[in-house]
PDB file of C-alpha atoms in Angstrom:
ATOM      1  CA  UNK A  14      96.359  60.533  78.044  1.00  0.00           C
ATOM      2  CA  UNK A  15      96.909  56.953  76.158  1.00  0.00           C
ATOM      3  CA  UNK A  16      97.653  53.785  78.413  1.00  0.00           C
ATOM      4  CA  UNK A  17     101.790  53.446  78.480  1.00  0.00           C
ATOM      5  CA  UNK A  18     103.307  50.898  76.654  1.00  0.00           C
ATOM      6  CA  UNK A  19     105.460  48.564  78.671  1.00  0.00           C
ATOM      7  CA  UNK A  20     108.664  50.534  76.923  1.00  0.00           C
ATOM      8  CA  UNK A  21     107.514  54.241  77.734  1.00  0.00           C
ATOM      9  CA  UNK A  22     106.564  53.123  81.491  1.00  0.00           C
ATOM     10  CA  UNK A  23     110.259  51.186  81.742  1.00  0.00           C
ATOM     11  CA  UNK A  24     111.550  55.046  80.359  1.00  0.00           C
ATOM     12  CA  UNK A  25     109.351  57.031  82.547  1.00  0.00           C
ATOM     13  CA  UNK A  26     110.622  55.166  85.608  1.00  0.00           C
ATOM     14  CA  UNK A  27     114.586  55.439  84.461  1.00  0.00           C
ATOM     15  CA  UNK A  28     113.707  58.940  84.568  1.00  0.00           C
ATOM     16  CA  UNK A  29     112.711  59.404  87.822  1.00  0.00           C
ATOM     17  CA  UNK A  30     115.341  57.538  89.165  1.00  0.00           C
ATOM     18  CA  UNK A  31     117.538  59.396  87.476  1.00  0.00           C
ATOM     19  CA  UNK A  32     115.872  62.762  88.474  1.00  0.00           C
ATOM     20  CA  UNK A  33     115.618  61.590  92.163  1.00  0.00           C
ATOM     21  CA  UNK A  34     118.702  59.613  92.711  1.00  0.00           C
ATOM     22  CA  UNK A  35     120.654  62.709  91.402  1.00  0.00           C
ATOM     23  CA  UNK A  36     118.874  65.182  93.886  1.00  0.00           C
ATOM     24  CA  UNK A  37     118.649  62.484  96.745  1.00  0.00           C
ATOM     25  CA  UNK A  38     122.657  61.074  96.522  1.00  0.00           C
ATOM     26  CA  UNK A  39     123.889  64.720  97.646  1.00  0.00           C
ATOM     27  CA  UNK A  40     122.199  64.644 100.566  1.00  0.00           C
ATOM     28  CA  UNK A  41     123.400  61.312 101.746  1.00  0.00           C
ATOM     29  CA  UNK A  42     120.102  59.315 100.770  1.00  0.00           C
ATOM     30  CA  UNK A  43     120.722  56.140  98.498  1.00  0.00           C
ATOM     31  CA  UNK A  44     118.473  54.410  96.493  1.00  0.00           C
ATOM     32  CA  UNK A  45     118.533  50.110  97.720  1.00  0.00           C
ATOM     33  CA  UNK A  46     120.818  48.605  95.267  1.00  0.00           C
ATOM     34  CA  UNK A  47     118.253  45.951  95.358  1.00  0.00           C
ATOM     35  CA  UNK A  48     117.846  47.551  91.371  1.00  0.00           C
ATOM     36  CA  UNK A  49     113.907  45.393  91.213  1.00  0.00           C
ATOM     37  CA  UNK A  50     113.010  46.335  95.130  1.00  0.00           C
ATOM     38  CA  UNK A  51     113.878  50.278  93.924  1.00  0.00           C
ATOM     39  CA  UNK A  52     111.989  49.728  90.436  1.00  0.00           C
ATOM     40  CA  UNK A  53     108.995  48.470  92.649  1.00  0.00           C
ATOM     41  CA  UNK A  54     108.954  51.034  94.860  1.00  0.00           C
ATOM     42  CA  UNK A  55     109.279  53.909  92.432  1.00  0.00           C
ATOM     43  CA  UNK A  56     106.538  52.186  90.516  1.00  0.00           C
ATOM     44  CA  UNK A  57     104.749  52.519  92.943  1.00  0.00           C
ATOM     45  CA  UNK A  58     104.853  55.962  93.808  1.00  0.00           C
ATOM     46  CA  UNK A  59     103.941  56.816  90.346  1.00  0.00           C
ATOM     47  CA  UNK A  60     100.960  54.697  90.314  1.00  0.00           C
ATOM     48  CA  UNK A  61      99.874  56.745  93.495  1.00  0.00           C
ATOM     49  CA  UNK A  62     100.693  60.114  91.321  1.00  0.00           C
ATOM     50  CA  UNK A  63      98.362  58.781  88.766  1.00  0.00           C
ATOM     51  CA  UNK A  64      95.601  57.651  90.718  1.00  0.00           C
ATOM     52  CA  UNK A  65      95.994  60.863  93.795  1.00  0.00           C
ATOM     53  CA  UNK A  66      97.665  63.331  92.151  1.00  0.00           C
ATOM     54  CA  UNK A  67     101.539  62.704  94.613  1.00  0.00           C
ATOM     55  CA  UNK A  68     103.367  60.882  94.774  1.00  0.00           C
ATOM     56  CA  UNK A  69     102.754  59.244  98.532  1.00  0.00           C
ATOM     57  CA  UNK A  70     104.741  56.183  99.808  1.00  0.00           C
ATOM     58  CA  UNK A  71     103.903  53.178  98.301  1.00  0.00           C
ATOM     59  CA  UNK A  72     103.696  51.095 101.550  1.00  0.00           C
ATOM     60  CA  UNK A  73     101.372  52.713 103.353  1.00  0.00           C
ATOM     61  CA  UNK A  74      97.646  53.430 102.747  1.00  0.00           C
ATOM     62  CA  UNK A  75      97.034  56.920 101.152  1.00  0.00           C
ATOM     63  CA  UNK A  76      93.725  58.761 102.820  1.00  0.00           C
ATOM     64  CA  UNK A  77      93.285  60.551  99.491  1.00  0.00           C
ATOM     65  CA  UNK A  78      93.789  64.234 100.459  1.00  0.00           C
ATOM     66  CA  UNK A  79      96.931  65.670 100.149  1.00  0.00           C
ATOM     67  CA  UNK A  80      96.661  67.692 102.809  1.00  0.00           C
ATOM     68  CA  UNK A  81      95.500  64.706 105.251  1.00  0.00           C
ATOM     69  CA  UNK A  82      99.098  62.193 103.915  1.00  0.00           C
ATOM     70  CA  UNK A  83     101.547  65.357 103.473  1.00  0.00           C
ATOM     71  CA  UNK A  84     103.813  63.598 106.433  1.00  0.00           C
ATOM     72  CA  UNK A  85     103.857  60.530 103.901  1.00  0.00           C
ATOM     73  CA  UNK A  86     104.336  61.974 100.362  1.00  0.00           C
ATOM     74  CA  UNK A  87     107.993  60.795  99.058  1.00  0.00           C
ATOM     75  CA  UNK A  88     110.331  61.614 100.255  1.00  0.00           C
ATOM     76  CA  UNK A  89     108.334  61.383 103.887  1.00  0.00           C
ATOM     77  CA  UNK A  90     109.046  63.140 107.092  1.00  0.00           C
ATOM     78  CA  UNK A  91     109.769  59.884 108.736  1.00  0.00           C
ATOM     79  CA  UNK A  92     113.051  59.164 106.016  1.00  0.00           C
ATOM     80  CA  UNK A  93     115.506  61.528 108.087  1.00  0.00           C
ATOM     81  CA  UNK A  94     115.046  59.493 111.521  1.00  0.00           C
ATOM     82  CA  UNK A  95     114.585  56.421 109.832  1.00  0.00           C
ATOM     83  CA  UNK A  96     117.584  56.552 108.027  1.00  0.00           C
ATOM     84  CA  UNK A  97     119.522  57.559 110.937  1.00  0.00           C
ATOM     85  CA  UNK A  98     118.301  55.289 113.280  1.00  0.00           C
ATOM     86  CA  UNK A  99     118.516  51.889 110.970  1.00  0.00           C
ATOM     87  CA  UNK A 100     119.888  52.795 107.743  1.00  0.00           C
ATOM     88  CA  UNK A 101     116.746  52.696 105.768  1.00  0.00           C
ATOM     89  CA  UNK A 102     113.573  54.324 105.338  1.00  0.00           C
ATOM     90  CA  UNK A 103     110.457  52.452 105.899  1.00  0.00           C
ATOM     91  CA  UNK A 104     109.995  51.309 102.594  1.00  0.00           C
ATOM     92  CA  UNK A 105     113.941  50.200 102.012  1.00  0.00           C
ATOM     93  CA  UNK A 106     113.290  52.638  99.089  1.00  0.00           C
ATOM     94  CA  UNK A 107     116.060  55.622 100.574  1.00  0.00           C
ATOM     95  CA  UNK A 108     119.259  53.665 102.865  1.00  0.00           C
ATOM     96  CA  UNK A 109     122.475  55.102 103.617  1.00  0.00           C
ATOM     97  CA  UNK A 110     125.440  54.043 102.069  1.00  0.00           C
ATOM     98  CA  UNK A 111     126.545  51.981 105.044  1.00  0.00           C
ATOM     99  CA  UNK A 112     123.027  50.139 104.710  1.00  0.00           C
ATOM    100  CA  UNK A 113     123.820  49.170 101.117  1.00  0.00           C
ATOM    101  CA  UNK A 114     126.745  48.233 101.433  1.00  0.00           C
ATOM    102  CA  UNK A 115     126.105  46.200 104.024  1.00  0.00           C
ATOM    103  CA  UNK A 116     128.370  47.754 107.152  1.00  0.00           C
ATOM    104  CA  UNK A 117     124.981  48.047 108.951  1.00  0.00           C
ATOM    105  CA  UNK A 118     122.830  45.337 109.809  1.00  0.00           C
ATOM    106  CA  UNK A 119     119.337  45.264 107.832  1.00  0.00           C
ATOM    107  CA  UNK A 120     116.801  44.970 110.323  1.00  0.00           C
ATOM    108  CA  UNK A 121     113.171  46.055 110.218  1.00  0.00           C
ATOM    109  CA  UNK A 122     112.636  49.228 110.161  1.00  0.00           C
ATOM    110  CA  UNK A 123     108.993  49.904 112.595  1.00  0.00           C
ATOM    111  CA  UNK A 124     106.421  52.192 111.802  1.00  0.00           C
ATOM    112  CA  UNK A 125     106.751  55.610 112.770  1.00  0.00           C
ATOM    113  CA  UNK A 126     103.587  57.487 111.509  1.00  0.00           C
ATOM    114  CA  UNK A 127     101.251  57.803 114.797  1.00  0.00           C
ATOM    115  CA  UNK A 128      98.394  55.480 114.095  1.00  0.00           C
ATOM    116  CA  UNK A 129      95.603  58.656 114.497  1.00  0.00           C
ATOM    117  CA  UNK A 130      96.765  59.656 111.089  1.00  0.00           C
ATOM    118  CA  UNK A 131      96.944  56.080 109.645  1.00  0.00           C
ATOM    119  CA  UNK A 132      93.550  56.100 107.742  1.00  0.00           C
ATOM    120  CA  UNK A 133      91.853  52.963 107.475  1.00  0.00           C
TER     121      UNK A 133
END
């Protein structure tokens, strides 16, 4: 594999959003209409796909193994109650639709994966 030009990384990442915002919207997950935050984010998680092989969450440190960070591969088990409980996922990647369009207040949203499987 070549290294992307700054065009073919720009299309890859339209792609996913695409791909994911289509499956994701359904279900009642939105991606942040902060359009650069989202970009960030999903370059982020394709970075981590390079380099790991999944795509795990972008703000939180990846042991590696797939098997070991399967709670935080994208979309993580922590989105659902997140979500629910503040609007947003940990990341701001995934709100609600009250979230972005700001009927909820944005407030931190606090770490939910117990720190025994946060690898350091």
């Amino acid at each position: 594999m070549g290294i992307q030009t700054h065009s073919e990384k720009a299309e890859e990442l339209e792609r996913l959003y695409e791909t994911l915002r289509r499956v994701q919207e359904p279900k009642g997950y939105y991606f942040n209409m902060d359009r650069e935050r989202t970009f960030d984010l999903l370059s982020g998680l394709m970075t981590n796909k390079d380099r790991y092989g999944y795509m795990g969450c972008p703000c939180r440190l990846l042991s590696e193994s797939r098997e070991k960070d399967k709670d935080i591969i994208c979309p993580c088990i922590y989105r659902v109650p997140d979500v629910e409980e503040y609007g947003s996922c940990y990341c701001n990647l995934y709100v609600s639709k009250d979230w972005n369009e700001g009927k909820i207040p944005k407030t931190y949203v606090p770490e939910r994966r117990p720190p025994e499987k946060v690898q350091i």
